[in-house]
Short mmCIF file of C-alpha atoms in Angstrom, two decimals:
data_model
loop_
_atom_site.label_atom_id
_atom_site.label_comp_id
_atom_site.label_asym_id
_atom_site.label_seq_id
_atom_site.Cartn_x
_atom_site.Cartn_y
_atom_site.Cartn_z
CA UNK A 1 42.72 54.69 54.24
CA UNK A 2 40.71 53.95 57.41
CA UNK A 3 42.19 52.49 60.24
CA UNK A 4 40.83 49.06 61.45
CA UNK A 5 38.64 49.75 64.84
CA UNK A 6 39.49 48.10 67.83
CA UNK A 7 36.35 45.54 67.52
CA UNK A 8 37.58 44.57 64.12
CA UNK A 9 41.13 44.23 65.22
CA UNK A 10 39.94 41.98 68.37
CA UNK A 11 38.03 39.55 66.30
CA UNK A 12 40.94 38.93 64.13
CA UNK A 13 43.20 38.24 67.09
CA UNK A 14 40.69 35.73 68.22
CA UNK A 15 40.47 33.79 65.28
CA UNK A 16 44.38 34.14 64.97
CA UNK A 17 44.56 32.01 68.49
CA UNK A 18 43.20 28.37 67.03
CA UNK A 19 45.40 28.74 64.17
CA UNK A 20 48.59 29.41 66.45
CA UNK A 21 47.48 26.96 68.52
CA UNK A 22 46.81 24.59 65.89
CA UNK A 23 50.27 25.29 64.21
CA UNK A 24 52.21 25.01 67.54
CA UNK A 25 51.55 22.20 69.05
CA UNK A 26 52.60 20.18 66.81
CA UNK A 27 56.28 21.57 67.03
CA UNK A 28 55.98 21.06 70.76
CA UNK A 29 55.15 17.60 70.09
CA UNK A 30 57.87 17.27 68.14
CA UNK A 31 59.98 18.82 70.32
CA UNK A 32 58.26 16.61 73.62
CA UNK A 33 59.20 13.19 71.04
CA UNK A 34 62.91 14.05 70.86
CA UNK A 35 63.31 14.53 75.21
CA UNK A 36 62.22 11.17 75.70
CA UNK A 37 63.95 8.11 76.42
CA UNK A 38 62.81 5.47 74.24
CA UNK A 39 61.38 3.35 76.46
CA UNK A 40 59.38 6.37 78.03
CA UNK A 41 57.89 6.54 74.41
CA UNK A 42 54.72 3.97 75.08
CA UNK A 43 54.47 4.33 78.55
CA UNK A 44 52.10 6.56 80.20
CA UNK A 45 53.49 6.34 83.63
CA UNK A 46 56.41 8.03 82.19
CA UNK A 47 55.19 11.40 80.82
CA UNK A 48 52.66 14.12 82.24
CA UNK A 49 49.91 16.18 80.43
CA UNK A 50 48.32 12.66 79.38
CA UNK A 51 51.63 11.73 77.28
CA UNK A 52 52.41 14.67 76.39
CA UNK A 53 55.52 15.99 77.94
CA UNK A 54 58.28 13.66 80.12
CA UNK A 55 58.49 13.25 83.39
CA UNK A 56 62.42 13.17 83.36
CA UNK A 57 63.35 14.92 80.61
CA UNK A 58 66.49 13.47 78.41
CA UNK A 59 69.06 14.82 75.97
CA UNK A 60 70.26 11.25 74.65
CA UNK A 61 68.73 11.49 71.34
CA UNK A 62 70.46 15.20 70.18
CA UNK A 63 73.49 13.33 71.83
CA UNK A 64 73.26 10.30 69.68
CA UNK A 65 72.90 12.64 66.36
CA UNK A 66 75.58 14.78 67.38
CA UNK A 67 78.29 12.38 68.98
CA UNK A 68 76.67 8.95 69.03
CA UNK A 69 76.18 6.43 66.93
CA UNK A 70 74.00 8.77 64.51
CA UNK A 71 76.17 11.10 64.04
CA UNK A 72 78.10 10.00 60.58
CA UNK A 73 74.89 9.87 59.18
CA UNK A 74 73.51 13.38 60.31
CA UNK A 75 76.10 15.53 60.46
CA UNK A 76 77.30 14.98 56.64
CA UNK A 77 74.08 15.67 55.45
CA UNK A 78 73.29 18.53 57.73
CA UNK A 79 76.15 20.05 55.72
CA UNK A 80 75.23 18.62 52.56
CA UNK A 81 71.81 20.52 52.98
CA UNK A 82 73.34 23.66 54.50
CA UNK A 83 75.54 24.18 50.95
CA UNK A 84 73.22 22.91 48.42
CA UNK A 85 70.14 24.85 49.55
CA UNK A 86 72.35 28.14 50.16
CA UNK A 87 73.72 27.62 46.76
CA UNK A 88 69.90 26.46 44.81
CA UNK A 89 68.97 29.88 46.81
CA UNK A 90 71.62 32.28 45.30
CA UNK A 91 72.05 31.31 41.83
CA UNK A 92 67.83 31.52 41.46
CA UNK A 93 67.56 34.72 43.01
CA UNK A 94 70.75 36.39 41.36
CA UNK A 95 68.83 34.89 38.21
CA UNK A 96 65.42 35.81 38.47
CA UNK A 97 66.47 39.58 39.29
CA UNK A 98 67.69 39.55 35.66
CA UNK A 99 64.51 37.97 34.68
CA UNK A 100 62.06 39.92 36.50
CA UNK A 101 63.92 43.15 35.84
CA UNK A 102 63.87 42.52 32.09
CA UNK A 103 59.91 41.25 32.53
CA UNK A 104 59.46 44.28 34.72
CA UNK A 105 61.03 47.10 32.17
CA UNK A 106 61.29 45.96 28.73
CA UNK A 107 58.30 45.15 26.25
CA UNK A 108 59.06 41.67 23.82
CA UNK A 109 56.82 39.34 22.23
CA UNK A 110 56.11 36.29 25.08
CA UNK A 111 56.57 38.46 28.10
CA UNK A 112 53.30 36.96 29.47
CA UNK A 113 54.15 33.51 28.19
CA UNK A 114 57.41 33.70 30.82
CA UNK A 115 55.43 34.42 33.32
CA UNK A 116 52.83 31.70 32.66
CA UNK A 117 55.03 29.10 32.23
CA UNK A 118 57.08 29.66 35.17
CA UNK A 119 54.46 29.30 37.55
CA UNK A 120 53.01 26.11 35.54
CA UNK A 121 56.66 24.73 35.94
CA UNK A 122 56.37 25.68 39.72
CA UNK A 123 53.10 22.90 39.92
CA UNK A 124 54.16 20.43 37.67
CA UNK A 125 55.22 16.75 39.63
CA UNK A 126 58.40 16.49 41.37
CA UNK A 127 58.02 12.59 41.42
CA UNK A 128 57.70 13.31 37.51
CA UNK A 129 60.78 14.52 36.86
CA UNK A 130 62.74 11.85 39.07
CA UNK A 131 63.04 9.24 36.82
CA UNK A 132 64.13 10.47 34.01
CA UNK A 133 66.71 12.76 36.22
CA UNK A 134 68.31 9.37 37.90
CA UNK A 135 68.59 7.82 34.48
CA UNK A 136 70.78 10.98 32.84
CA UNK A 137 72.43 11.70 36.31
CA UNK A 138 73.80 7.88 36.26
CA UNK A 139 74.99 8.14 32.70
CA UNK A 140 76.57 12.13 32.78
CA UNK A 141 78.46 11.22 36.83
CA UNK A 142 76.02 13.82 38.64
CA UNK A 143 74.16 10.80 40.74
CA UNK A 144 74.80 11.58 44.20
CA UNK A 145 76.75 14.92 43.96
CA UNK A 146 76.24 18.17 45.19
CA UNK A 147 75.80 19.62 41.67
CA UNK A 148 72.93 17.06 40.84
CA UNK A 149 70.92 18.21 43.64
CA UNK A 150 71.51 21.41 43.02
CA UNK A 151 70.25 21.71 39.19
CA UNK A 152 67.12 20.19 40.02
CA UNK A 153 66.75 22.72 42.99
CA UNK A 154 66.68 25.39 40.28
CA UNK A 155 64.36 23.49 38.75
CA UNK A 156 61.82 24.11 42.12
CA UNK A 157 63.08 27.65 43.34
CA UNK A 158 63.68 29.50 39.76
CA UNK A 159 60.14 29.63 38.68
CA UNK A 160 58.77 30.48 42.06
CA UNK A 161 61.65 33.63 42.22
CA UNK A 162 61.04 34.89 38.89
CA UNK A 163 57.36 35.03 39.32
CA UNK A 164 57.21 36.48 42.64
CA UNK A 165 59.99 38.76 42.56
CA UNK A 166 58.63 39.87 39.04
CA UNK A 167 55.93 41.87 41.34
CA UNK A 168 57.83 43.76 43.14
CA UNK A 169 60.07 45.33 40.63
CA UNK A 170 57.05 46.13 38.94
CA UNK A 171 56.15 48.39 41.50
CA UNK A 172 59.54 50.19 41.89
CA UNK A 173 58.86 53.75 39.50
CA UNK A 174 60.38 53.90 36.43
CA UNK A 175 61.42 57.60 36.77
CA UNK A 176 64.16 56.67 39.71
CA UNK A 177 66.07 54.63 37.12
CA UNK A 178 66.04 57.41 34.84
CA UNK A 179 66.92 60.14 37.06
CA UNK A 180 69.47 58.19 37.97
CA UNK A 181 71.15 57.56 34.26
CA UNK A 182 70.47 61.35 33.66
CA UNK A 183 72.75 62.22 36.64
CA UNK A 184 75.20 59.97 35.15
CA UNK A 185 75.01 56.55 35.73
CA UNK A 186 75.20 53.85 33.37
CA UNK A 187 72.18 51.30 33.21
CA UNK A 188 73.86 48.81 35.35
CA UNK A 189 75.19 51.71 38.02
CA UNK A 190 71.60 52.22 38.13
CA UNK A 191 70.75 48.85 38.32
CA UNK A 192 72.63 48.06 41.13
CA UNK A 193 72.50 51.23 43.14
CA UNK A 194 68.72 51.86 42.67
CA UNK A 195 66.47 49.23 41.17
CA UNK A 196 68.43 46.70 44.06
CA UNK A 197 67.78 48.59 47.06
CA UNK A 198 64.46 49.04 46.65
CA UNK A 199 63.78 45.82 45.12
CA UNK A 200 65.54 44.49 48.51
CA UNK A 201 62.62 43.70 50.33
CA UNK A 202 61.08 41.57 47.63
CA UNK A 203 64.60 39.65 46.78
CA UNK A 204 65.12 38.88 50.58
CA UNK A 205 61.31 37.26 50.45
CA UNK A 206 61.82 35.63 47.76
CA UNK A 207 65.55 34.28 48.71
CA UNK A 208 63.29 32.73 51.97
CA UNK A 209 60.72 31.39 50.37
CA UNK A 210 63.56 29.57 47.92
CA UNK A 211 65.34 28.48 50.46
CA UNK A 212 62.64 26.91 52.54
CA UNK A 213 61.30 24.96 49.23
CA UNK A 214 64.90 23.53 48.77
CA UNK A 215 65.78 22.69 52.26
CA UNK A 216 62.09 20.76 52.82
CA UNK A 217 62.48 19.02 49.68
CA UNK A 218 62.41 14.96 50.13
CA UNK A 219 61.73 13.44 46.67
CA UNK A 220 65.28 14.72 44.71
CA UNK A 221 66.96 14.17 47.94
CA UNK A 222 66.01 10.61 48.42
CA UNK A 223 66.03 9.64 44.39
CA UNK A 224 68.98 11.36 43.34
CA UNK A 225 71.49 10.55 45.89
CA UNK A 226 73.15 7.58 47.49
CA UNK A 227 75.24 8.90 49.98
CA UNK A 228 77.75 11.22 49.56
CA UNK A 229 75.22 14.08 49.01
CA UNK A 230 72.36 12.97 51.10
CA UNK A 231 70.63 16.14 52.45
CA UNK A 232 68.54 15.84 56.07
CA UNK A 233 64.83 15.03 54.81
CA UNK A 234 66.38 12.05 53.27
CA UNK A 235 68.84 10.81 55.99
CA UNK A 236 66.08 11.03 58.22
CA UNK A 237 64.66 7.88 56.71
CA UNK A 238 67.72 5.56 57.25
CA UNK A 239 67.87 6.30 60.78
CA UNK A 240 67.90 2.47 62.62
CA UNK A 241 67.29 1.67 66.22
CA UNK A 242 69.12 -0.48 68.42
CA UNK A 243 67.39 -3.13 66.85
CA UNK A 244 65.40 -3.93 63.71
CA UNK A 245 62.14 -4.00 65.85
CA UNK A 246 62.62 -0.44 67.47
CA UNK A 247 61.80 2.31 65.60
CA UNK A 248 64.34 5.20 66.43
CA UNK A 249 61.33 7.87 66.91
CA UNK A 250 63.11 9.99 69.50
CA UNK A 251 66.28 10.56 67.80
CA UNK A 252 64.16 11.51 64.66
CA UNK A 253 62.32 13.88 66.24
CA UNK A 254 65.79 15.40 67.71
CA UNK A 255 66.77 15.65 64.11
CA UNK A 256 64.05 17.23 63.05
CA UNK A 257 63.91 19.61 65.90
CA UNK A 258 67.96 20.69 64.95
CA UNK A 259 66.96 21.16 61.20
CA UNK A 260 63.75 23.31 61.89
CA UNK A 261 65.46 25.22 64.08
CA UNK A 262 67.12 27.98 61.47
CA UNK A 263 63.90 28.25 59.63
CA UNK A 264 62.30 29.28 62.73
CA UNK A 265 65.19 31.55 63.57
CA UNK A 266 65.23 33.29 59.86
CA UNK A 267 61.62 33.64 60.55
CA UNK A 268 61.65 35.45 63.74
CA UNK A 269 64.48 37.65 63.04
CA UNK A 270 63.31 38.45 59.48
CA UNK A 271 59.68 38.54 60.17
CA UNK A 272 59.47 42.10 59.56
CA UNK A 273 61.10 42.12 56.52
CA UNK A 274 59.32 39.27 54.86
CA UNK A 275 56.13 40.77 55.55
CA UNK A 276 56.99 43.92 53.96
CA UNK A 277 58.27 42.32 51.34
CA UNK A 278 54.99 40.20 50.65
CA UNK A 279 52.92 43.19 50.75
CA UNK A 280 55.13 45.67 48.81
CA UNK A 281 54.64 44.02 45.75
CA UNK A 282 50.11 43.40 46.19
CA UNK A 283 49.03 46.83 45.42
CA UNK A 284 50.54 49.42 43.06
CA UNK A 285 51.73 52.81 44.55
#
C-alpha cells in the first residue's frame, strides 16, 4: 500500500483544525461557565475575551457540588451513574462476545436476521420504550432502582456490542482456534486464551463506546427514577439557585465539567487502542 505524500497528509491536517476547533470550544465554554461567579455571568465588565473567560476566576460552583449545598444531590448520583453504567457495560460486552463469537463461527438459519435486528433495535425510540417501562417498573418494584436502569441500559448498549464486536471476531483466522484445540485445548481453553486476546482490541472499543451511550443517557434516567437511583444527566435538571428566579448555570456547568472529565480521560489514555480497534475490524486480512 502507498504511503500518503506529505501534500496529502497536510491538507488533511488543515481541514482537521476547524473541526478541533469547532469541537473544543465548546468544552472551554463549558469549562469558562463553571469559574464564574454568578453574578459575573451577565456582566461584561466581569470577564475578558468579549465574555468569554473571567476576570477573577472562582471555584465556588465545584465547591457547592462537592461540599455545599449541592452536594446531596450530586454526589449520590455521581455514584449511581459510576455503578450502573460500569455494570450496563460489562454484562453487554461479556454477552455479545458469546453472541458475536457464535455469529462469527457457527452457520444457523437467522444468522443475518441477528444481526439486522440488533442494529434496528439500536435506532428504534428511547422515548418509546419509556412509558410502557415506568408502567411495569411501578407494578414489578424496579421504579427507581439500580437494577431498573440497568435492564434498559442493555436494552441501548447490547445491540450496539453485538453488532460491532461481531466484526472483529470475524476477522480473527479460523485456523488459530484450531491449532490451538489440536495442541490440546478444549473449545473454551481456546476461547479464552486465543479468540480473547486477539479479539481484545475490538471488546475494549466496544466496552467504550457502551459505556459512553449509558453514561450520556437522559431519557431512562429522568423517566425511570425518582431518587434513589438518579444518575448525573438527570440530577442535572433539579439543580435550584438561591432563588426561584436564578438559574444555577455555573454550578451546572461545574457538574458537567466533573462528569465529562473520565470520558475525556478514557479517551486520551485509550486513544490508541480504540483506534486500532475501530480499524481492525473494516478490512479483512
Amino acid at each position: 500500500m502507498a504511503k500518503p505524500s506529505a501534500k496529502g497528509t497536510g491538507i488533511w491536517s488543515l481541514l482537521a483544525v476547524p473541526i478541533m476547533i469547532w469541537t473544543v470550544i465548546p468544552l472551554i465554554w463549558m469549562v469558562a461557565l463553571s469559574l464564574k461567579k454568578p453574578a459575573d455571568l451577565g456582566n461584561p465588565e466581569a470577564n475578558i475575551l468579549g465574555g468569554f473567560w473571567p476576570k477573577e476566576v472562582t471555584w465556588q460552583n465545584y465547591e457547592l457540588i462537592f461540599t455545599g449545598g449541592a452536594n446531596d444531590l450530586f454526589l449520590p448520583a455521581l455514584r449511581n451513574s459510576l455503578i450502573v453504567c460500569l455494570s450496563a457495560t460489562l454484562i453487554s460486552v461479556v454477552l455479545a462476545m458469546f453472541c458475536a463469537y457464535a455469529i462469527a463461527r457457527l452457520e444457523f438459519k437467522g444468522k443475518k436476521m441477528i444481526l439486522t435486528t440488533a442494529l434496528a433495535v439500536s435506532f428504534f425510540p428511547v422515548v418509546a420504550m419509556v412509558t410502557p417501562l415506568f408502567d411495569v417498573w411501578r407494578r414489578i418494584g424496579l421504579f427507581d432502582t439500580i437494577p431498573g436502569l440497568i435492564i434498559p441500559y442493555l436494552a441501548l448498549t447490547l445491540p450496539l456490542a453485538i453488532w460491532t464486536m461481531s466484526a472483529f471476531f470475524q476477522q480473527i483466522p479460523w485456523e488459530m482456534e484450531q491449532a490451538a484445540q489440536v495442541d490440546g485445548a478444549t473449545n473454551w481453553e481456546a476461547f479464552r486464551k486465543v479468540i480473547i486476546p486477539l479479539a481484545a482490541p475490538g471488546v475494549f472499543t466496544t466496552a467504550i463506546i457502551t459505556f459512553f451511550t449509558a453514561w450520556n443517557d437522559f431519557v431512562f434516567a429522568i423517566s425511570l427514577t425518582s431518587e434513589n437511583a438518579r444518575t448525573v444527566p438527570a440530577a442535572l435538571a433539579f439543580f435550584t439557585g438561591a432563588s426561584q428566579f436564578e438559574q444555577p448555570t455555573g454550578a451546572i456547568m461545574a457538574a458537567a465539567v466533573v462528569v465529562t472529565i473520565p470520558v475525556v480521560i478514557l479517551v486520551l489514555i485509550f486513544q490508541r487502542r480504540i483506534v486500532a480497534g475501530l480499524t481492525s475490524g473494516a478490512v479483512k486480512g
